[in-house]
CSV table of C-alpha atoms in Angstrom, one decimal:
chain,number,residue,atom,x,y,z
A,39,UNK,CA,66.7,141.1,170.4
A,40,UNK,CA,64.1,142.7,172.7
A,41,UNK,CA,66.5,142.5,175.8
A,42,UNK,CA,69.1,144.2,173.7
A,43,UNK,CA,66.8,147.0,172.8
A,44,UNK,CA,65.5,147.5,176.3
A,45,UNK,CA,69.0,147.6,177.7
A,46,UNK,CA,70.1,150.2,175.1
A,47,UNK,CA,67.0,152.4,176.0
A,48,UNK,CA,67.7,152.2,179.7
A,49,UNK,CA,71.3,153.3,179.2
A,50,UNK,CA,70.2,156.1,177.0
A,51,UNK,CA,67.6,157.3,179.6
A,52,UNK,CA,70.4,157.8,182.1
A,53,UNK,CA,72.6,159.8,179.8
A,54,UNK,CA,70.2,161.9,177.7
A,55,UNK,CA,67.3,164.2,178.1
A,56,UNK,CA,63.7,163.5,176.9
A,57,UNK,CA,64.2,164.8,173.3
A,58,UNK,CA,67.3,162.8,172.8
A,59,UNK,CA,65.5,159.7,174.2
A,60,UNK,CA,62.7,160.1,171.7
A,61,UNK,CA,65.2,160.4,168.8
A,62,UNK,CA,67.0,157.3,170.1
A,63,UNK,CA,63.7,155.3,170.3
A,64,UNK,CA,62.9,156.1,166.7
A,65,UNK,CA,66.3,155.0,165.5
A,66,UNK,CA,66.0,151.7,167.3
A,67,UNK,CA,62.6,151.0,165.9
A,68,UNK,CA,63.9,151.6,162.4
A,69,UNK,CA,66.8,149.3,163.0
A,70,UNK,CA,64.4,146.6,164.3
A,71,UNK,CA,62.3,146.9,161.2
A,72,UNK,CA,65.3,146.6,158.9
A,73,UNK,CA,66.5,143.4,160.7
A,74,UNK,CA,63.1,141.8,160.4
A,75,UNK,CA,63.0,142.4,156.7
A,76,UNK,CA,66.5,141.0,156.3
A,77,UNK,CA,65.4,137.8,158.2
A,78,UNK,CA,62.4,137.4,155.9
A,79,UNK,CA,64.6,137.5,152.8
A,80,UNK,CA,67.0,134.9,154.3
A,81,UNK,CA,64.1,132.6,155.0
A,82,UNK,CA,62.8,133.0,151.4
A,83,UNK,CA,66.1,132.2,149.8
A,84,UNK,CA,66.6,129.1,152.0
A,85,UNK,CA,63.2,127.6,151.0
A,86,UNK,CA,63.4,128.5,147.3
A,87,UNK,CA,63.1,125.5,144.9
A,88,UNK,CA,66.2,124.4,143.0
A,89,UNK,CA,65.5,124.0,139.3
A,90,UNK,CA,65.7,120.4,138.1
A,91,UNK,CA,67.9,119.5,135.1
A,92,UNK,CA,66.3,118.2,131.9
A,93,UNK,CA,66.2,114.5,131.0
A,94,UNK,CA,69.4,113.1,129.4
A,95,UNK,CA,67.6,112.4,126.1
A,96,UNK,CA,66.0,115.9,125.8
A,97,UNK,CA,68.2,118.1,123.7
A,98,UNK,CA,68.5,121.8,124.6
A,99,UNK,CA,66.7,123.1,121.5
A,100,UNK,CA,63.5,121.3,122.6
A,101,UNK,CA,63.3,123.1,125.9
A,102,UNK,CA,61.0,126.0,126.3
A,103,UNK,CA,62.4,129.5,126.5
A,104,UNK,CA,61.1,129.8,130.1
A,105,UNK,CA,63.6,127.2,131.2
A,106,UNK,CA,66.4,129.4,130.0
A,107,UNK,CA,66.0,132.8,131.5
A,108,UNK,CA,69.6,133.7,130.6
A,109,UNK,CA,68.5,133.7,127.0
A,110,UNK,CA,67.0,137.1,127.6
A,111,UNK,CA,70.4,138.5,126.6
A,112,UNK,CA,71.8,138.5,123.1
A,113,UNK,CA,75.4,137.6,124.0
A,114,UNK,CA,77.4,135.9,121.2
A,115,UNK,CA,79.3,132.7,122.1
A,116,UNK,CA,82.4,132.1,120.0
A,117,UNK,CA,84.6,129.0,120.0
A,118,UNK,CA,87.4,127.6,117.9
A,119,UNK,CA,87.9,123.9,117.4
A,120,UNK,CA,91.3,122.6,116.1
A,121,UNK,CA,91.9,119.0,114.8
A,122,UNK,CA,95.2,117.6,113.8
A,123,UNK,CA,96.6,114.0,113.3
A,124,UNK,CA,99.6,111.9,112.6
A,125,UNK,CA,98.8,109.0,110.2
A,126,UNK,CA,100.7,105.8,109.3
A,127,UNK,CA,99.2,103.5,106.7
A,128,UNK,CA,100.5,100.3,105.1
A,129,UNK,CA,100.2,101.8,101.6
A,130,UNK,CA,101.6,105.0,100.0
A,131,UNK,CA,99.4,108.0,99.4
A,132,UNK,CA,99.6,107.6,95.6
A,133,UNK,CA,98.2,104.1,95.9
A,134,UNK,CA,95.4,105.1,98.2
A,135,UNK,CA,93.9,107.5,95.7
A,136,UNK,CA,93.2,104.6,93.3
A,137,UNK,CA,91.3,102.5,95.9
A,138,UNK,CA,87.6,102.4,96.3
A,139,UNK,CA,84.4,100.5,96.8
A,140,UNK,CA,83.4,99.1,93.4
A,141,UNK,CA,79.9,100.2,92.3
A,142,UNK,CA,79.5,102.4,95.4
A,143,UNK,CA,82.3,105.1,96.0
A,144,UNK,CA,85.8,106.1,95.3
A,145,UNK,CA,88.3,108.6,96.8
A,146,UNK,CA,87.4,107.6,100.4
A,147,UNK,CA,91.1,108.0,101.5
A,148,UNK,CA,93.3,110.9,100.5
A,149,UNK,CA,92.4,113.8,98.1
A,150,UNK,CA,90.0,113.3,95.3
A,151,UNK,CA,89.4,115.6,92.4
A,152,UNK,CA,85.8,115.8,91.1
A,153,UNK,CA,84.1,118.4,88.8
A,154,UNK,CA,87.1,120.7,89.1
A,155,UNK,CA,87.1,120.7,92.9
A,156,UNK,CA,89.6,119.0,95.3
A,157,UNK,CA,88.0,117.1,98.1
A,158,UNK,CA,90.2,116.0,101.0
A,159,UNK,CA,89.0,113.6,103.7
A,160,UNK,CA,90.0,113.7,107.3
A,161,UNK,CA,93.4,112.2,108.1
A,162,UNK,CA,94.0,112.3,104.3
A,163,UNK,CA,97.8,111.7,104.1
A,164,UNK,CA,100.5,109.7,105.7
A,165,UNK,CA,102.4,111.8,108.2
A,166,UNK,CA,101.0,115.0,109.7
A,167,UNK,CA,97.6,116.4,108.9
A,168,UNK,CA,96.0,119.7,109.9
A,169,UNK,CA,92.4,118.4,109.3
A,170,UNK,CA,90.6,121.6,110.0
A,171,UNK,CA,89.9,124.6,112.2
A,172,UNK,CA,86.2,125.3,112.9
A,173,UNK,CA,84.8,128.6,114.3
A,174,UNK,CA,81.5,128.1,116.0
A,175,UNK,CA,79.2,131.1,116.7
A,176,UNK,CA,75.9,131.0,118.7
A,177,UNK,CA,73.7,133.9,119.6
A,178,UNK,CA,70.2,134.3,121.1
A,179,UNK,CA,68.2,137.1,119.4
A,180,UNK,CA,65.3,136.7,121.7
A,181,UNK,CA,64.0,134.0,124.0
A,182,UNK,CA,62.4,132.2,121.0
A,183,UNK,CA,65.0,132.8,118.3
A,184,UNK,CA,68.6,131.5,118.1
A,185,UNK,CA,71.2,131.9,115.4
A,186,UNK,CA,74.2,129.5,114.8
A,187,UNK,CA,77.1,129.4,112.3
A,188,UNK,CA,80.0,127.1,111.8
A,189,UNK,CA,82.9,128.2,109.5
A,190,UNK,CA,85.2,125.3,108.4
A,191,UNK,CA,88.8,126.3,107.6
A,192,UNK,CA,91.3,124.0,105.8
A,193,UNK,CA,94.5,124.5,103.9
A,194,UNK,CA,92.5,124.6,100.7
A,195,UNK,CA,90.2,127.4,101.9
A,196,UNK,CA,87.1,128.2,104.0
A,197,UNK,CA,83.5,127.2,103.7
A,198,UNK,CA,80.3,127.8,105.6
A,199,UNK,CA,79.5,124.4,107.1
A,200,UNK,CA,76.4,125.6,108.9
A,201,UNK,CA,74.5,128.9,109.1
A,202,UNK,CA,70.9,128.8,110.4
A,203,UNK,CA,68.3,130.3,112.7
A,204,UNK,CA,66.0,128.3,115.0
A,205,UNK,CA,62.5,129.3,116.1
A,206,UNK,CA,61.2,127.7,119.2
A,207,UNK,CA,58.2,128.4,121.5
A,208,UNK,CA,55.7,127.8,118.6
A,209,UNK,CA,52.2,126.5,119.1
A,210,UNK,CA,51.7,122.7,119.4
A,211,UNK,CA,55.3,122.2,120.6
A,212,UNK,CA,56.8,122.8,117.1
A,213,UNK,CA,60.3,124.0,116.2
A,214,UNK,CA,61.4,125.5,112.9
A,215,UNK,CA,64.9,125.8,111.5
A,216,UNK,CA,66.1,127.5,108.3
A,217,UNK,CA,69.4,128.0,106.6
A,218,UNK,CA,72.3,125.6,105.9
A,219,UNK,CA,72.6,122.8,108.5
A,220,UNK,CA,73.4,119.1,109.1
A,221,UNK,CA,70.3,117.0,108.6
A,222,UNK,CA,69.1,115.0,111.5
A,223,UNK,CA,68.8,111.9,109.4
A,224,UNK,CA,70.0,108.9,111.5
A,225,UNK,CA,72.1,109.4,114.6
A,226,UNK,CA,75.6,110.3,113.4
A,227,UNK,CA,74.8,112.7,110.5
A,228,UNK,CA,74.0,115.8,112.5
A,229,UNK,CA,77.2,115.4,114.7
A,230,UNK,CA,80.4,117.3,113.9
A,231,UNK,CA,83.6,115.4,113.5
A,232,UNK,CA,84.9,116.4,116.9
A,233,UNK,CA,81.9,114.8,118.5
A,234,UNK,CA,82.6,111.3,117.0
A,235,UNK,CA,84.0,108.6,119.1
A,236,UNK,CA,86.3,107.5,116.3
A,237,UNK,CA,88.7,109.5,114.1
A,238,UNK,CA,87.0,108.5,110.8
A,239,UNK,CA,83.4,108.2,109.6
A,240,UNK,CA,81.7,104.8,109.6
A,241,UNK,CA,82.3,103.1,106.2
A,242,UNK,CA,78.7,102.9,105.1
A,243,UNK,CA,78.0,106.6,105.9
A,244,UNK,CA,81.0,107.8,104.0
A,245,UNK,CA,80.4,105.5,101.1
A,246,UNK,CA,76.7,106.4,100.7
A,247,UNK,CA,76.7,110.1,101.7
A,248,UNK,CA,80.3,111.4,101.5
A,249,UNK,CA,82.5,112.8,104.3
A,250,UNK,CA,80.2,115.7,105.1
A,251,UNK,CA,76.9,113.6,105.1
A,252,UNK,CA,73.7,115.4,104.3
A,253,UNK,CA,74.7,119.0,104.8
A,254,UNK,CA,72.2,121.1,102.9
A,255,UNK,CA,70.4,124.4,102.5
A,256,UNK,CA,66.7,124.2,103.4
A,257,UNK,CA,64.1,124.2,106.1
A,258,UNK,CA,63.4,121.8,109.0
A,259,UNK,CA,60.2,121.3,111.0
A,260,UNK,CA,60.1,119.2,114.2
A,261,UNK,CA,57.3,118.3,116.6
A,262,UNK,CA,57.7,116.7,120.0
A,263,UNK,CA,54.6,114.6,120.8
A,264,UNK,CA,52.9,115.2,124.2
A,265,UNK,CA,53.7,111.7,125.4
A,266,UNK,CA,55.1,110.4,128.7
A,267,UNK,CA,58.3,109.4,126.9
A,268,UNK,CA,60.4,111.4,124.4
A,269,UNK,CA,58.9,111.1,120.8
A,270,UNK,CA,60.0,113.5,118.0
A,271,UNK,CA,58.8,113.7,114.4
A,272,UNK,CA,60.9,115.6,111.9
A,273,UNK,CA,60.6,116.7,108.2
A,274,UNK,CA,63.2,118.6,106.1
A,275,UNK,CA,63.0,120.0,102.6
A,276,UNK,CA,66.5,120.5,101.2
A,277,UNK,CA,68.2,121.8,98.1
A,278,UNK,CA,69.7,118.4,97.3
A,279,UNK,CA,73.4,119.3,96.4
A,280,UNK,CA,74.9,116.1,98.1
A,281,UNK,CA,77.3,114.8,95.4
A,282,UNK,CA,77.8,111.4,96.7
A,283,UNK,CA,74.2,110.2,96.3
A,284,UNK,CA,71.9,113.0,95.2
A,285,UNK,CA,72.8,116.1,93.2
A,286,UNK,CA,70.7,118.6,91.3
A,287,UNK,CA,72.8,120.2,88.5
A,288,UNK,CA,72.3,119.4,84.8
A,289,UNK,CA,74.5,116.8,83.1
A,290,UNK,CA,76.2,118.1,79.9
A,291,UNK,CA,77.8,116.3,77.0
A,292,UNK,CA,81.5,115.6,77.9
A,293,UNK,CA,82.9,115.7,74.4
A,294,UNK,CA,84.9,118.7,73.3
A,295,UNK,CA,82.8,121.1,71.3
A,296,UNK,CA,79.5,119.6,72.5
A,297,UNK,CA,79.5,120.8,76.1
A,298,UNK,CA,76.4,122.9,75.6
A,299,UNK,CA,74.3,119.9,74.9
A,300,UNK,CA,72.3,118.9,78.0
A,301,UNK,CA,72.1,115.1,78.5
A,302,UNK,CA,69.9,115.4,81.7
A,303,UNK,CA,68.3,118.6,82.9
A,304,UNK,CA,68.7,119.9,86.4
A,305,UNK,CA,66.3,118.6,89.1
A,306,UNK,CA,63.6,120.8,90.5
A,307,UNK,CA,64.6,122.5,93.7
A,308,UNK,CA,64.3,121.6,96.5
A,309,UNK,CA,65.0,118.1,95.3
A,310,UNK,CA,65.7,116.2,98.6
A,311,UNK,CA,63.2,115.4,101.3
A,312,UNK,CA,64.1,113.8,104.7
A,313,UNK,CA,61.7,112.5,107.4
A,314,UNK,CA,62.5,110.7,110.7
A,315,UNK,CA,61.1,109.5,114.0
A,316,UNK,CA,63.2,109.6,117.1
A,317,UNK,CA,62.4,108.3,120.6
A,318,UNK,CA,64.2,107.9,123.9
A,319,UNK,CA,63.5,106.4,127.3
A,320,UNK,CA,65.2,105.9,130.7
A,321,UNK,CA,65.1,102.5,132.3
A,322,UNK,CA,67.0,102.6,135.6
A,323,UNK,CA,70.5,103.7,134.9
A,324,UNK,CA,70.2,102.9,131.2
A,325,UNK,CA,69.1,105.3,128.4
A,326,UNK,CA,67.7,103.9,125.2
A,327,UNK,CA,67.7,106.1,122.0
A,328,UNK,CA,66.2,104.8,118.7
A,329,UNK,CA,65.2,106.2,115.4
A,330,UNK,CA,64.1,105.5,111.8
A,331,UNK,CA,64.8,107.8,108.9
A,332,UNK,CA,64.2,108.2,105.2
A,333,UNK,CA,65.8,110.5,102.6
A,334,UNK,CA,64.3,110.7,99.1
A,335,UNK,CA,65.5,112.8,96.2
A,336,UNK,CA,66.6,113.3,92.6
A,337,UNK,CA,70.1,112.2,91.6
A,338,UNK,CA,72.3,114.0,89.1
A,339,UNK,CA,75.9,112.6,89.3
A,340,UNK,CA,78.4,113.8,86.8
A,341,UNK,CA,81.6,111.7,87.0
A,342,UNK,CA,82.8,112.3,83.4
A,343,UNK,CA,86.1,113.6,84.7
A,344,UNK,CA,86.9,110.4,86.7
A,345,UNK,CA,89.3,107.8,85.5
A,346,UNK,CA,86.3,105.7,84.4
A,347,UNK,CA,84.0,108.4,83.1
A,348,UNK,CA,80.2,108.0,83.6
A,349,UNK,CA,77.1,109.9,84.7
A,350,UNK,CA,73.8,108.9,86.4
A,351,UNK,CA,70.4,110.5,86.3
A,352,UNK,CA,67.5,109.2,88.3
A,353,UNK,CA,66.0,109.0,91.8
A,354,UNK,CA,67.5,107.6,95.1
A,355,UNK,CA,66.0,106.6,98.4
A,356,UNK,CA,68.0,106.1,101.6
A,357,UNK,CA,66.5,104.3,104.6
A,358,UNK,CA,68.1,104.2,108.0
A,359,UNK,CA,67.6,102.7,111.5
A,360,UNK,CA,69.6,103.5,114.6
A,361,UNK,CA,69.8,102.2,118.1
A,362,UNK,CA,71.9,103.5,121.0
A,363,UNK,CA,72.2,102.2,124.6
A,364,UNK,CA,74.0,104.2,127.3
A,365,UNK,CA,74.4,102.5,130.7
A,366,UNK,CA,75.9,104.4,133.7
A,367,UNK,CA,77.5,102.3,136.4
A,368,UNK,CA,78.1,105.4,138.6
A,369,UNK,CA,79.0,109.1,138.2
A,370,UNK,CA,82.2,108.3,136.3
A,371,UNK,CA,81.9,104.8,134.6
A,372,UNK,CA,79.6,104.3,131.6
A,373,UNK,CA,79.3,102.2,128.5
A,374,UNK,CA,77.7,103.1,125.1
A,375,UNK,CA,76.7,100.7,122.3
A,376,UNK,CA,75.7,102.5,119.1
A,377,UNK,CA,74.6,100.9,115.8
A,378,UNK,CA,73.1,102.1,112.5
A,379,UNK,CA,71.9,100.4,109.4
A,380,UNK,CA,71.5,102.1,106.0
A,381,UNK,CA,69.9,100.8,102.8
A,382,UNK,CA,70.2,102.6,99.5
A,383,UNK,CA,67.8,102.1,96.5
A,384,UNK,CA,68.6,103.8,93.2
A,385,UNK,CA,66.8,103.8,89.9
A,386,UNK,CA,67.6,105.7,86.7
A,387,UNK,CA,69.8,106.0,83.6
A,388,UNK,CA,73.5,105.2,83.5
A,389,UNK,CA,75.5,107.2,80.9
A,390,UNK,CA,79.0,106.0,79.9
A,391,UNK,CA,81.5,106.1,77.0
A,392,UNK,CA,81.9,102.9,75.0
A,393,UNK,CA,85.7,102.9,75.3
A,394,UNK,CA,86.1,105.1,78.5
A,395,UNK,CA,88.3,107.7,76.7
A,396,UNK,CA,85.9,110.5,75.8
A,397,UNK,CA,87.9,111.1,72.6
A,398,UNK,CA,85.6,109.9,69.8
A,399,UNK,CA,82.3,111.8,69.9
A,400,UNK,CA,78.9,110.2,69.8
A,401,UNK,CA,80.0,107.0,71.7
A,402,UNK,CA,77.8,107.5,74.7
A,403,UNK,CA,75.9,104.5,76.0
A,404,UNK,CA,72.6,104.9,77.8
A,405,UNK,CA,71.6,102.0,80.1
A,406,UNK,CA,68.7,101.6,82.6
A,407,UNK,CA,70.1,100.9,86.0
A,408,UNK,CA,68.9,99.8,89.4
A,409,UNK,CA,71.0,99.4,92.5
A,410,UNK,CA,70.3,98.1,96.0
A,411,UNK,CA,73.1,98.5,98.5
A,412,UNK,CA,73.2,98.1,102.3
A,413,UNK,CA,75.5,98.2,105.2
A,414,UNK,CA,75.9,98.9,108.9
A,415,UNK,CA,78.3,99.8,111.7
A,416,UNK,CA,78.3,98.8,115.4
A,417,UNK,CA,80.5,100.3,118.0
A,418,UNK,CA,81.1,99.9,121.8
A,419,UNK,CA,82.7,102.5,123.9
A,420,UNK,CA,83.6,102.1,127.6
A,421,UNK,CA,84.5,105.1,129.9
A,422,UNK,CA,86.2,104.0,133.2
A,423,UNK,CA,86.2,107.6,134.3
A,424,UNK,CA,85.9,111.1,133.0
A,425,UNK,CA,89.3,111.2,131.3
A,426,UNK,CA,89.6,107.8,129.6
A,427,UNK,CA,87.7,105.9,126.8
A,428,UNK,CA,88.3,102.7,125.0
A,429,UNK,CA,86.3,101.5,122.1
A,430,UNK,CA,85.9,99.1,119.1
A,431,UNK,CA,83.9,99.4,115.9
A,432,UNK,CA,82.9,97.0,113.1
A,433,UNK,CA,81.8,98.2,109.6
A,434,UNK,CA,80.4,96.1,106.8
A,435,UNK,CA,78.8,96.8,103.5
A,436,UNK,CA,77.2,93.4,102.9
A,437,UNK,CA,74.9,94.1,99.9
A,438,UNK,CA,75.9,95.5,96.5
A,439,UNK,CA,73.4,94.7,93.8
A,440,UNK,CA,73.7,96.6,90.5
A,441,UNK,CA,71.6,95.7,87.4
A,442,UNK,CA,74.3,96.7,84.8
A,443,UNK,CA,75.7,93.5,83.2
A,444,UNK,CA,79.3,94.8,83.2
A,445,UNK,CA,79.3,96.0,86.8
A,446,UNK,CA,81.8,94.6,89.3
A,447,UNK,CA,79.8,94.3,92.6
A,448,UNK,CA,81.7,92.6,95.4
A,449,UNK,CA,80.0,92.3,98.8
A,450,UNK,CA,81.1,91.9,102.5
A,451,UNK,CA,83.4,94.9,102.4
A,452,UNK,CA,84.3,95.2,106.0
A,453,UNK,CA,86.8,96.7,108.5
A,454,UNK,CA,87.7,96.6,112.2
A,455,UNK,CA,88.7,99.6,114.4
A,456,UNK,CA,89.9,100.0,118.0
A,457,UNK,CA,90.7,103.2,119.8
A,458,UNK,CA,91.9,104.5,123.2
A,459,UNK,CA,91.3,108.1,124.1
A,460,UNK,CA,92.5,110.5,126.9
A,461,UNK,CA,90.9,113.8,127.6
A,462,UNK,CA,92.5,116.3,129.9
A,463,UNK,CA,89.3,118.3,130.1
A,464,UNK,CA,86.2,119.0,128.0
A,465,UNK,CA,88.4,121.1,125.7
A,466,UNK,CA,91.4,118.8,124.9
A,467,UNK,CA,91.4,115.2,123.6
A,468,UNK,CA,94.1,112.8,122.5
A,469,UNK,CA,93.2,109.6,120.6
A,470,UNK,CA,95.0,106.6,119.2
A,471,UNK,CA,93.1,104.5,116.7
A,472,UNK,CA,94.0,101.4,114.7
A,473,UNK,CA,91.9,100.2,111.7
A,474,UNK,CA,92.3,97.0,109.6
A,475,UNK,CA,90.2,97.3,106.3
A,476,UNK,CA,89.3,94.5,103.9
A,477,UNK,CA,86.8,96.8,102.1
A,478,UNK,CA,88.9,98.5,99.4
A,479,UNK,CA,89.7,97.3,95.8
A,480,UNK,CA,92.2,98.6,93.3
A,481,UNK,CA,91.3,99.5,89.7
A,482,UNK,CA,92.0,95.9,88.6
A,483,UNK,CA,89.3,94.6,90.9
A,484,UNK,CA,91.7,93.1,93.4
A,485,UNK,CA,90.8,93.4,97.1
A,486,UNK,CA,93.4,95.3,99.1
A,487,UNK,CA,94.1,95.0,102.8
A,488,UNK,CA,94.9,98.3,104.5
A,489,UNK,CA,96.2,98.9,108.0
A,490,UNK,CA,96.0,102.4,109.5
A,491,UNK,CA,97.3,103.9,112.7
A,492,UNK,CA,96.0,107.4,113.5
A,493,UNK,CA,97.0,109.6,116.5
A,494,UNK,CA,94.7,112.6,116.6
A,495,UNK,CA,94.6,115.7,118.8
A,496,UNK,CA,91.5,117.9,119.2
A,497,UNK,CA,91.2,121.1,121.2
A,498,UNK,CA,88.4,123.6,121.7
A,499,UNK,CA,89.0,127.2,122.7
A,500,UNK,CA,86.2,129.3,124.1
A,501,UNK,CA,82.6,128.7,125.0
A,502,UNK,CA,80.7,126.0,123.1
A,503,UNK,CA,77.3,124.4,123.5
A,504,UNK,CA,77.0,121.0,125.2
A,505,UNK,CA,76.9,118.0,123.0
A,506,UNK,CA,73.8,115.8,122.8
A,507,UNK,CA,73.9,112.2,123.8
């Protein structure tokens, strides 16, 4: 650089006078200064530290705002998720609506009418199904405040599946969420349908909590302990509208002309409380995730419009334990084993009609009832590369104790599933699933075998947040 400057000055001295030479010297000194500053900037960029990614078991909402400088903006992310399927079952749709799990749940397959509302499950009918279209919105109001909403569209209408705000960067590593959201009870409950590895919900989950799980209005408080490994404690106070197990509305007399009479008053709101502990650790190429959960609330279940009319008023507890192991062989191949166990304990008053017809007034029977029911699922999914997955799942409800003398309470209601999945990208997925079920009974109490073949297609349009492990 110095030789170049001197040569330039020498040539200039031969061709210019003294004033021109002074001007040329000043210009060359300015150029030299600019080049020095540019070299310093290059050296600084070359030695800058590269930010490290978060651990696999640390979800995004537990990271501090400083780790997301892009959150300074308030841009709105919008995505649309579409899910459709073709279903072939060994029984007709009209037969499926009369099958259920005695003493536990009914209407698990197909459409079910309850309290004047039609409830359709995923993959409800033989043939083609448009299961849903979901619009997901996410926005950052400031580095410590996020807002999310999920709108669920079906052929029957639209509902707000989730709509909440999340406050982070609180003292003592706390996080607060308020609105309508999927509870983080267990492992599967807070995941949306398109995040599942199978096209249907595990049997014990759907039987105890319904197809939407614990999806409630309320508040959530979480604390991440300052330990060397990931340890989270969570508490939720929820309204308690879940119809499958809890419920909060008053139960009225079902007889014509006596509907104003209240048989059981509404529960105090909020009426459902959830607590859980979650932990995770990395051992070599293996990630271990584990958790324990409890949900406790009032139960107000009005099934007087069912084929066998009844109602229940009392309290219910749900206990859960979950364990997930994820092993990565390399950057493409991985295997995941995921299992959950649920135990339901219910106590209260069972209300029924003596002849199940609700025609003759004043025939209601009140019986003290206790029920203890338990089940689990276990699934194994292997991914040979980024595009393919194969998996198997076993479901079993093995305990079904009900204190009513007339109750029909079969046990060992199980089913087997296998699936193969191909994804062209993060946004498009094709899945073929086969399920053989021994769990369902008809209204005469006879066990029914059911074979189901489901081909599903799921696509996501637009930006969407990364899924948690």
